[in-house]
C-alpha positions as a Python dict, from the first residue, in 0.01 Angstrom:
ca = {
    (1, 'M'): (0, 0, 0),
    (2, 'S'): (-216, 44, -279),
    (3, 'R'): (-364, -78, -578),
    (4, 'S'): (-116, 141, -787),
    (5, 'T'): (162, 0, -568),
    (6, 'A'): (81, -343, -540),
    (7, 'N'): (10, -370, -913),
    (8, 'A'): (-324, -492, -830),
    (9, 'G'): (-619, -502, -1129),
    (10, 'A'): (-930, -290, -1119),
    (11, 'K'): (-1186, -385, -813),
    (12, 'A'): (-1476, -660, -853),
    (13, 'P'): (-1798, -570, -817),
    (14, 'V'): (-1970, -624, -484),
    (15, 'R'): (-2141, -976, -495),
    (16, 'I'): (-2030, -1083, -149),
    (17, 'V'): (-2139, -893, 187),
    (18, 'H'): (-1922, -983, 487),
    (19, 'L'): (-2007, -977, 874),
    (20, 'G'): (-1653, -984, 1087),
    (21, 'L'): (-1372, -848, 943),
    (22, 'G'): (-1115, -1052, 1138),
    (23, 'A'): (-787, -1220, 1070),
    (24, 'F'): (-960, -1545, 979),
    (25, 'H'): (-1209, -1425, 680),
    (26, 'R'): (-902, -1284, 517),
    (27, 'A'): (-699, -1574, 518),
    (28, 'H'): (-962, -1844, 435),
    (29, 'Q'): (-1318, -1732, 244),
    (30, 'A'): (-1187, -1379, 74),
    (31, 'W'): (-810, -1588, -2),
    (32, 'Y'): (-1069, -1858, -191),
    (33, 'T'): (-1210, -1620, -328),
    (34, 'D'): (-961, -1413, -436),
    (35, 'D'): (-821, -1728, -545),
    (36, 'V'): (-1101, -1881, -839),
    (37, 'D'): (-1216, -1572, -928),
    (38, 'R'): (-971, -1455, -1239),
    (39, 'G'): (-1246, -1218, -1420),
    (40, 'R'): (-1281, -968, -1117),
    (41, 'E'): (-1659, -1072, -1058),
    (42, 'W'): (-1697, -1117, -702),
    (43, 'G'): (-1591, -835, -491),
    (44, 'I'): (-1630, -816, -128),
    (45, 'A'): (-1785, -537, 145),
    (46, 'A'): (-1667, -651, 494),
    (47, 'F'): (-1796, -518, 808),
    (48, 'T'): (-1637, -542, 1092),
    (49, 'G'): (-1755, -672, 1460),
    (50, 'R'): (-1714, -468, 1789),
    (51, 'S'): (-1416, -218, 1676),
    (52, 'P'): (-1339, -34, 1342),
    (53, 'E'): (-1010, -41, 1315),
    (54, 'A'): (-969, -326, 1090),
    (55, 'A'): (-1207, -116, 822),
    (56, 'R'): (-971, 205, 854),
    (57, 'V'): (-660, 27, 783),
    (58, 'L'): (-821, -185, 529),
    (59, 'A'): (-943, 103, 344),
    (60, 'E'): (-629, 308, 358),
    (61, 'Q'): (-493, -6, 164),
    (62, 'D'): (-826, -46, -109),
    (63, 'G'): (-869, -317, 77),
    (64, 'L'): (-524, -525, -35),
    (65, 'Y'): (-316, -731, 235),
    (66, 'T'): (-45, -947, 216),
    (67, 'L'): (-169, -1347, 263),
    (68, 'I'): (165, -1463, 410),
    (69, 'E'): (182, -1924, 422),
    (70, 'R'): (400, -1962, 705),
    (71, 'S'): (544, -2314, 732),
    (72, 'D'): (837, -2504, 871),
    (73, 'D'): (1057, -2431, 504),
    (74, 'G'): (995, -2053, 473),
    (75, 'D'): (710, -1826, 392),
    (76, 'S'): (540, -1720, 86),
    (77, 'H'): (314, -1413, 12),
    (78, 'K'): (52, -1337, -166),
    (79, 'V'): (-143, -973, -198),
    (80, 'I'): (-536, -1058, -194),
    (81, 'E'): (-773, -855, -371),
    (82, 'S'): (-1110, -996, -338),
    (83, 'I'): (-1208, -721, -61),
    (84, 'V'): (-1316, -434, -178),
    (85, 'E'): (-1540, -185, -1),
    (86, 'T'): (-1418, -186, 410),
    (87, 'H'): (-1706, -67, 666),
    (88, 'D'): (-1689, 12, 998),
    (89, 'G'): (-1958, -265, 1136),
    (90, 'A'): (-2205, 18, 1301),
    (91, 'D'): (-2235, 178, 967),
    (92, 'L'): (-2588, 13, 920),
    (93, 'E'): (-2716, 221, 629),
    (94, 'A'): (-2422, 61, 366),
    (95, 'L'): (-2522, -227, 517),
    (96, 'C'): (-2855, -256, 401),
    (97, 'R'): (-2795, -41, 89),
    (98, 'L'): (-2544, -340, -3),
    (99, 'V'): (-2747, -620, 165),
    (100, 'A'): (-3044, -480, -93),
    (101, 'A'): (-2816, -437, -362),
    (102, 'E'): (-2982, -685, -665),
    (103, 'T'): (-2605, -762, -789),
    (104, 'T'): (-2583, -886, -385),
    (105, 'A'): (-2538, -1281, -392),
    (106, 'I'): (-2422, -1364, -85),
    (107, 'I'): (-2355, -1295, 282),
    (108, 'T'): (-2064, -1465, 489),
    (109, 'I'): (-2026, -1464, 832),
    (110, 'T'): (-1718, -1492, 1063),
    (111, 'V'): (-1809, -1341, 1389),
    (112, 'T'): (-1803, -1586, 1720),
    (113, 'E'): (-2012, -1862, 1845),
    (114, 'A'): (-2128, -1626, 2126),
    (115, 'A'): (-2224, -1350, 1894),
    (116, 'Y'): (-2505, -1507, 1762),
    (117, 'H'): (-2683, -1520, 2097),
    (118, 'V'): (-2826, -1893, 2038),
    (119, 'G'): (-2898, -2119, 2395),
    (120, 'P'): (-2783, -2473, 2379),
    (121, 'D'): (-3151, -2541, 2335),
    (122, 'G'): (-3147, -2417, 1969),
    (123, 'I'): (-3319, -2042, 1981),
    (124, 'L'): (-3234, -1690, 2041),
    (125, 'D'): (-3178, -1620, 2393),
    (126, 'T'): (-3361, -1277, 2492),
    (127, 'S'): (-3303, -1296, 2840),
    (128, 'T'): (-2946, -1124, 2735),
    (129, 'E'): (-2858, -751, 2778),
    (130, 'P'): (-2727, -719, 2386),
    (131, 'V'): (-3065, -937, 2240),
    (132, 'A'): (-3297, -753, 2468),
    (133, 'E'): (-3156, -411, 2381),
    (134, 'D'): (-3141, -494, 2031),
    (135, 'L'): (-3510, -601, 2045),
    (136, 'K'): (-3706, -309, 2218),
    (137, 'L'): (-3450, -76, 1968),
    (138, 'L'): (-3657, -281, 1649),
    (139, 'K'): (-3977, -244, 1815),
    (140, 'D'): (-3937, 94, 1870),
    (141, 'S'): (-3824, 207, 1516),
    (142, 'R'): (-4112, -28, 1402),
    (143, 'H'): (-4347, 145, 1550),
    (144, 'D'): (-4253, 512, 1482),
    (145, 'G'): (-4151, 405, 1155),
    (146, 'G'): (-4499, 336, 1091),
    (147, 'G'): (-4397, -26, 1049),
    (148, 'S'): (-4052, -69, 888),
    (149, 'V'): (-3722, -40, 1054),
    (150, 'R'): (-3544, 268, 952),
    (151, 'A'): (-3130, 192, 984),
    (152, 'A'): (-3012, 539, 1072),
    (153, 'S'): (-3239, 533, 1412),
    (154, 'C'): (-3202, 160, 1538),
    (155, 'P'): (-2829, 151, 1640),
    (156, 'V'): (-2830, -242, 1705),
    (157, 'S'): (-2569, -400, 1780),
    (158, 'T'): (-2563, -767, 1786),
    (159, 'M'): (-2523, -950, 1458),
    (160, 'P'): (-2830, -1085, 1383),
    (161, 'A'): (-3022, -738, 1447),
    (162, 'R'): (-2775, -565, 1210),
    (163, 'L'): (-2842, -883, 991),
    (164, 'L'): (-3208, -896, 977),
    (165, 'L'): (-3212, -516, 882),
    (166, 'G'): (-2976, -585, 573),
    (167, 'L'): (-3260, -843, 528),
    (168, 'Q'): (-3538, -625, 580),
    (169, 'A'): (-3409, -357, 310),
    (170, 'R'): (-3348, -632, 67),
    (171, 'K'): (-3712, -709, 94),
    (172, 'A'): (-3823, -393, 35),
    (173, 'A'): (-3561, -403, -260),
    (174, 'S'): (-3740, -656, -427),
    (175, 'G'): (-3394, -763, -417),
    (176, 'G'): (-3464, -1190, -475),
    (177, 'P'): (-3340, -1464, -277),
    (178, 'I'): (-3002, -1471, -142),
    (179, 'A'): (-2743, -1707, 88),
    (180, 'V'): (-2643, -1598, 404),
    (181, 'V'): (-2331, -1863, 449),
    (182, 'S'): (-2199, -1931, 834),
    (183, 'C'): (-1827, -1985, 887),
    (184, 'D'): (-1769, -2008, 1242),
    (185, 'N'): (-1725, -2277, 1455),
    (186, 'L'): (-2048, -2378, 1549),
    (187, 'S'): (-2211, -2740, 1449),
    (188, 'G'): (-2493, -2670, 1227),
    (189, 'N'): (-2409, -2337, 1207),
    (190, 'G'): (-2616, -2251, 903),
    (191, 'T'): (-2906, -2392, 1146),
    (192, 'V'): (-2774, -2149, 1445),
    (193, 'A'): (-2749, -1816, 1179),
    (194, 'R'): (-3110, -1937, 1091),
    (195, 'A'): (-3238, -1956, 1426),
    (196, 'A'): (-3066, -1653, 1562),
    (197, 'V'): (-3199, -1406, 1253),
    (198, 'L'): (-3577, -1527, 1293),
    (199, 'G'): (-3532, -1516, 1662),
    (200, 'F'): (-3569, -1158, 1610),
    (201, 'A'): (-3802, -1131, 1287),
    (202, 'D'): (-4065, -1365, 1470),
    (203, 'E'): (-4052, -1132, 1744),
    (204, 'V'): (-4066, -769, 1540),
    (205, 'D'): (-4249, -860, 1198),
    (206, 'G'): (-4397, -1142, 1110),
    (207, 'D'): (-4433, -1045, 718),
    (208, 'L'): (-4030, -1033, 705),
    (209, 'A'): (-4023, -1332, 918),
    (210, 'D'): (-4227, -1535, 663),
    (211, 'W'): (-4015, -1380, 349),
    (212, 'I'): (-3662, -1488, 512),
    (213, 'R'): (-3831, -1835, 549),
    (214, 'T'): (-3891, -1890, 158),
    (215, 'Q'): (-3612, -1612, 19),
    (216, 'V'): (-3283, -1705, 233),
    (217, 'S'): (-3065, -1996, 224),
    (218, 'F'): (-2880, -2050, 520),
    (219, 'V'): (-2598, -2260, 416),
    (220, 'E'): (-2375, -2520, 629),
    (221, 'T'): (-2020, -2522, 615),
    (222, 'S'): (-1744, -2658, 804),
    (223, 'I'): (-1378, -2424, 788),
    (224, 'D'): (-1055, -2487, 907),
    (225, 'R'): (-716, -2278, 898),
    (226, 'I'): (-533, -2199, 1182),
    (227, 'T'): (-493, -1839, 1158),
    (228, 'P'): (-273, -1668, 1488),
    (229, 'Q'): (-317, -1309, 1536),
    (230, 'T'): (-44, -1085, 1345),
    (231, 'T'): (195, -948, 1570),
    (232, 'A'): (385, -586, 1506),
    (233, 'E'): (699, -837, 1368),
    (234, 'D'): (511, -993, 1136),
    (235, 'I'): (452, -659, 992),
    (236, 'A'): (805, -518, 1009),
    (237, 'E'): (993, -858, 861),
    (238, 'L'): (723, -808, 558),
    (239, 'E'): (886, -447, 492),
    (240, 'Q'): (1249, -530, 588),
    (241, 'K'): (1291, -858, 386),
    (242, 'Q'): (987, -808, 80),
    (243, 'G'): (973, -460, 69),
    (244, 'I'): (599, -471, 105),
    (245, 'A'): (476, -143, 323),
    (246, 'D'): (142, -388, 469),
    (247, 'H'): (-23, -268, 817),
    (248, 'A'): (-229, -516, 792),
    (249, 'P'): (-115, -871, 635),
    (250, 'V'): (-246, -1180, 744),
    (251, 'V'): (-11, -1505, 896),
    (252, 'T'): (-153, -1848, 797),
    (253, 'E'): (-111, -2172, 766),
    (254, 'P'): (-66, -2349, 390),
    (255, 'F'): (-331, -2568, 492),
    (256, 'S'): (-664, -2488, 406),
    (257, 'S'): (-1036, -2652, 428),
    (258, 'W'): (-1378, -2574, 326),
    (259, 'V'): (-1672, -2785, 330),
    (260, 'L'): (-2032, -2664, 272),
    (261, 'S'): (-2381, -2780, 197),
    (262, 'G'): (-2663, -2601, 59),
    (263, 'D'): (-2825, -2361, -192),
    (264, 'F'): (-2673, -2058, -340),
    (265, 'P'): (-3012, -1957, -511),
    (266, 'A'): (-2820, -1598, -689),
    (267, 'M'): (-2515, -1815, -798),
    (268, 'R'): (-2187, -1798, -588),
    (269, 'P'): (-1767, -1820, -739),
    (270, 'P'): (-1606, -2156, -815),
    (271, 'W'): (-1512, -2193, -458),
    (272, 'E'): (-1415, -2559, -543),
    (273, 'E'): (-1148, -2476, -777),
    (274, 'A'): (-941, -2395, -470),
    (275, 'G'): (-1029, -2711, -298),
    (276, 'A'): (-1361, -2602, -151),
    (277, 'I'): (-1617, -2931, -105),
    (278, 'F'): (-1994, -2964, -174),
    (279, 'V'): (-2148, -3231, 3),
    (280, 'D'): (-2516, -3377, 117),
    (281, 'Q'): (-2449, -3425, 462),
    (282, 'L'): (-2192, -3153, 648),
    (283, 'Q'): (-2254, -3289, 988),
    (284, 'P'): (-1996, -3563, 1001),
    (285, 'F'): (-1688, -3325, 850),
    (286, 'E'): (-1792, -3066, 1091),
    (287, 'D'): (-1790, -3356, 1393),
    (288, 'R'): (-1461, -3395, 1300),
    (289, 'K'): (-1316, -3064, 1328),
    (290, 'L'): (-1493, -2903, 1580),
    (291, 'W'): (-1383, -3254, 1798),
    (292, 'L'): (-1025, -3333, 1658),
    (293, 'L'): (-939, -2989, 1592),
    (294, 'N'): (-1088, -2750, 1793),
    (295, 'G'): (-1120, -2976, 2097),
    (296, 'A'): (-792, -3042, 2084),
    (297, 'H'): (-686, -2696, 2011),
    (298, 'S'): (-931, -2629, 2340),
    (299, 'L'): (-686, -2889, 2569),
    (300, 'L'): (-352, -2786, 2468),
    (301, 'A'): (-529, -2368, 2557),
    (302, 'Y'): (-605, -2478, 2931),
    (303, 'A'): (-403, -2748, 2993),
    (304, 'G'): (-80, -2583, 2812),
    (305, 'S'): (-134, -2211, 2962),
    (306, 'L'): (-195, -2370, 3310),
    (307, 'R'): (164, -2602, 3275),
    (308, 'G'): (322, -2215, 3132),
    (309, 'H'): (355, -2314, 2777),
    (310, 'A'): (229, -2008, 2521),
    (311, 'T'): (135, -2119, 2180),
    (312, 'V'): (51, -2426, 2040),
    (313, 'A'): (359, -2609, 1959),
    (314, 'Q'): (501, -2570, 2231),
    (315, 'A'): (209, -2703, 2432),
    (316, 'L'): (280, -3031, 2218),
    (317, 'Q'): (601, -3045, 2297),
    (318, 'D'): (528, -3107, 2651),
    (319, 'T'): (461, -3484, 2683),
    (320, 'A'): (168, -3474, 2916),
    (321, 'C'): (-5, -3263, 2738),
    (322, 'A'): (26, -3455, 2406),
    (323, 'E'): (-66, -3734, 2561),
    (324, 'W'): (-400, -3587, 2682),
    (325, 'M'): (-475, -3487, 2312),
    (326, 'E'): (-393, -3796, 2202),
    (327, 'Q'): (-649, -3985, 2437),
    (328, 'F'): (-948, -3719, 2365),
    (329, 'W'): (-906, -3763, 2040),
    (330, 'D'): (-940, -4139, 2059),
    (331, 'E'): (-1281, -4085, 2214),
    (332, 'A'): (-1394, -3864, 1950),
    (333, 'Q'): (-1307, -4102, 1690),
    (334, 'Q'): (-1520, -4401, 1821),
    (335, 'H'): (-1794, -4148, 1716),
    (336, 'L'): (-1627, -4062, 1366),
    (337, 'I'): (-1744, -4353, 1131),
    (338, 'A'): (-1889, -4205, 858),
    (339, 'E'): (-1764, -4247, 546),
    (340, 'G'): (-1507, -4049, 378),
    (341, 'L'): (-1345, -3890, 682),
    (342, 'D'): (-993, -4072, 683),
    (343, 'V'): (-993, -4032, 1124),
    (344, 'P'): (-612, -4173, 1112),
    (345, 'G'): (-530, -3916, 817),
    (346, 'Y'): (-654, -3632, 962),
    (347, 'R'): (-514, -3685, 1298),
    (348, 'A'): (-184, -3728, 1156),
    (349, 'A'): (-214, -3450, 989),
    (350, 'L'): (-291, -3221, 1231),
    (351, 'F'): (-34, -3354, 1458),
    (352, 'N'): (195, -3208, 1222),
    (353, 'R'): (18, -2836, 1190),
    (354, 'F'): (-7, -2809, 1573),
    (355, 'G'): (375, -2882, 1517),
    (356, 'N'): (413, -2643, 1276),
    (357, 'S'): (703, -2419, 1526),
    (358, 'R'): (651, -2075, 1278),
    (359, 'I'): (284, -2067, 1346),
    (360, 'E'): (255, -1873, 1688),
    (361, 'H'): (-77, -1974, 1756),
    (362, 'R'): (-110, -1863, 2070),
    (363, 'L'): (-305, -2052, 2347),
    (364, 'A'): (-438, -1722, 2536),
    (365, 'Q'): (-609, -1661, 2192),
    (366, 'I'): (-798, -1997, 2188),
    (367, 'A'): (-897, -2036, 2492),
    (368, 'T'): (-1115, -1776, 2519),
    (369, 'D'): (-1552, -1805, 2528),
    (370, 'G'): (-1483, -2150, 2691),
    (371, 'S'): (-1829, -2157, 2774),
    (372, 'S'): (-1939, -2133, 2415),
    (373, 'K'): (-1714, -2347, 2261),
    (374, 'L'): (-1695, -2645, 2483),
    (375, 'R'): (-2035, -2708, 2464),
    (376, 'L'): (-1946, -2797, 2088),
    (377, 'R'): (-1579, -2950, 2152),
    (378, 'A'): (-1572, -3124, 2486),
    (379, 'V'): (-1936, -3211, 2562),
    (380, 'P'): (-2071, -3414, 2222),
    (381, 'V'): (-1801, -3665, 2280),
    (382, 'M'): (-1821, -3690, 2701),
    (383, 'R'): (-2206, -3766, 2627),
    (384, 'A'): (-2161, -4028, 2366),
    (385, 'E'): (-1892, -4200, 2509),
    (386, 'R'): (-2122, -4262, 2853),
    (387, 'H'): (-2389, -4338, 2640),
    (388, 'A'): (-2150, -4607, 2487),
    (389, 'G'): (-2068, -4724, 2841),
    (390, 'R'): (-1775, -4574, 2858),
    (391, 'S'): (-1623, -4317, 3118),
    (392, 'G'): (-1525, -4059, 2894),
    (393, 'A'): (-1265, -3967, 3095),
    (394, 'A'): (-1041, -3759, 2825),
    (395, 'S'): (-1266, -3551, 2768),
    (396, 'A'): (-1408, -3494, 3120),
    (397, 'R'): (-1013, -3387, 3146),
    (398, 'L'): (-1097, -3123, 2885),
    (399, 'I'): (-1335, -2977, 3095),
    (400, 'S'): (-1173, -3012, 3402),
    (401, 'H'): (-890, -2799, 3260),
    (402, 'W'): (-1109, -2545, 3186),
    (403, 'I'): (-1225, -2506, 3497),
    (404, 'D'): (-919, -2532, 3622),
    (405, 'Y'): (-819, -2244, 3400),
    (406, 'L'): (-1107, -2020, 3504),
    (407, 'Q'): (-1007, -2106, 3852),
    (408, 'S'): (-647, -1937, 3821),
    (409, 'G'): (-815, -1607, 3727),
    (410, 'N'): (-917, -1612, 3368),
    (411, 'A'): (-1276, -1557, 3387),
    (412, 'S'): (-1324, -1211, 3235),
    (413, 'R'): (-1204, -1401, 2928),
    (414, 'D'): (-1529, -1580, 2890),
    (415, 'S'): (-1857, -1418, 2728),
    (416, 'A'): (-2032, -1533, 2999),
    (417, 'D'): (-1811, -1379, 3281),
    (418, 'T'): (-2073, -1274, 3485),
    (419, 'V'): (-2218, -1611, 3551),
    (420, 'I'): (-1878, -1775, 3573),
    (421, 'R'): (-1794, -1520, 3817),
    (422, 'G'): (-2102, -1585, 4011),
    (423, 'I'): (-2029, -1915, 4021),
    (424, 'L'): (-1631, -1892, 4137),
    (425, 'A'): (-1713, -1690, 4433),
    (426, 'A'): (-2046, -1955, 4554),
    (427, 'D'): (-2006, -2277, 4806),
    (428, 'V'): (-1692, -2466, 4652),
    (429, 'S'): (-1864, -2749, 4704),
    (430, 'S'): (-2140, -2721, 4355),
    (431, 'R'): (-1869, -2547, 4180),
    (432, 'T'): (-1771, -2820, 3963),
    (433, 'R'): (-2169, -2892, 3888),
    (434, 'S'): (-2265, -2546, 3818),
    (435, 'L'): (-1996, -2486, 3570),
    (436, 'V'): (-2093, -2829, 3391),
    (437, 'Q'): (-2444, -2672, 3393),
    (438, 'L'): (-2289, -2422, 3218),
    (439, 'L'): (-2233, -2659, 2916),
    (440, 'D'): (-2478, -2898, 2915),
    (441, 'E'): (-2764, -2984, 3187),
    (442, 'D'): (-2783, -3319, 3147),
    (443, 'L'): (-2406, -3336, 3216),
    (444, 'A'): (-2431, -3147, 3516),
    (445, 'D'): (-2767, -3404, 3613),
    (446, 'D'): (-2465, -3714, 3573),
    (447, 'A'): (-2346, -3700, 3906),
    (448, 'G'): (-2065, -3996, 3793),
    (449, 'A'): (-2024, -3758, 3497),
    (450, 'V'): (-1967, -3430, 3788),
    (451, 'Q'): (-1763, -3634, 4006),
    (452, 'L'): (-1594, -3773, 3771),
    (453, 'I'): (-1477, -3430, 3606),
    (454, 'E'): (-1415, -3307, 3984),
    (455, 'S'): (-1116, -3583, 4007),
    (456, 'L'): (-928, -3526, 3732),
    (457, 'R'): (-894, -3175, 3871),
    (458, 'P'): (-535, -3198, 4008),
    (459, 'K'): (-303, -2865, 4056),
    (460, 'F'): (-75, -2811, 3747),
    (461, 'E'): (287, -2783, 3778),
    (462, 'R'): (406, -2532, 3589),
    (463, 'V'): (706, -2698, 3344),
    (464, 'T'): (837, -2372, 3185),
}
């Protein structure tokens, strides 16, 4: 695939820099931008996270790829043109050059919850090895460079440190204000991104930290579009049935949602023309999504995997899993009371989306990094339920399923695997409390909550 073979137009100039070139970005922000940018004014330069492979494959296709919208009624196909440059995430010189450019208006982010390295207290966790290593690199490079950090001699690996280098370059070039838009499943993701970047800046360069506080807007978002991993079969079917030789297609569902709150000081594409919503108060919409969609996904991932299922659609056919999900939704709904949320309609739509048998959303994909995810998806619901004088049994069951999943040999699928392995190897009598403590200190101090979670840990029987 190339711009000539796909009959694509000329590349748009880079106005958006993206960190985390994965399938979700290409199904979501890149799709929104492509859909509304009829004049081809908003090109995206995308940087990978851990592996440079996605950048290499897309570069060979001029940044083009096919978006496959898959439903029970069939597939639709669209070639997405909005990504105009792709780079290895470790190419910090390219990152600094692009962020510093006066024409760049927006930096978007899709990494993972854990990649922000912000603890439950909302502060950058400087005790983790990647953060400590990057802080040392930044400080040493600044000292060697006479006060400024040089990207070429500072191979930082964490997202916030890389972003900090880009913002330093923009400050040095007098590039003007810019918006940073986190599109990760984090409550208050803009606030978390700000805490991560300023956590580094305050440690390394006070003047840069002051500049960031006045010149960088951190936009809050709630994002939603189920995007499973693309398989070799998807690639082969696309070529066989559509005659499209595309080595980097993205499979997604027809539904998409993007709710944003914050300032764009250097302009933005008219994303609302593709259905994006701009609001003053984002938190109710984010809670609805984190608890009803993401929370249910996590429950199905852990309980479904333990009962022998592989996909969300399969788990939903399991009566027990479906009942547990509905019970969790009932608890969460008690705390989703803001106007405009239409929780009953949202639940009905989710049930239909989860049941889309042609979207093979793998439970193993959803189940990763539970220690970060459940902190946002299960803990707030259980704490709210107990504060209201109820047990919180449905959200407790989600946490208990996660613990059983870890004890079934899946600790390595969590970014906190070293800590989790230590807990699992310790005295069994304290195991549940220690794992709950990893999620939330206050919940771990609630003896009744810990006892409830422990009591809901039956031995699962595989049903498939």
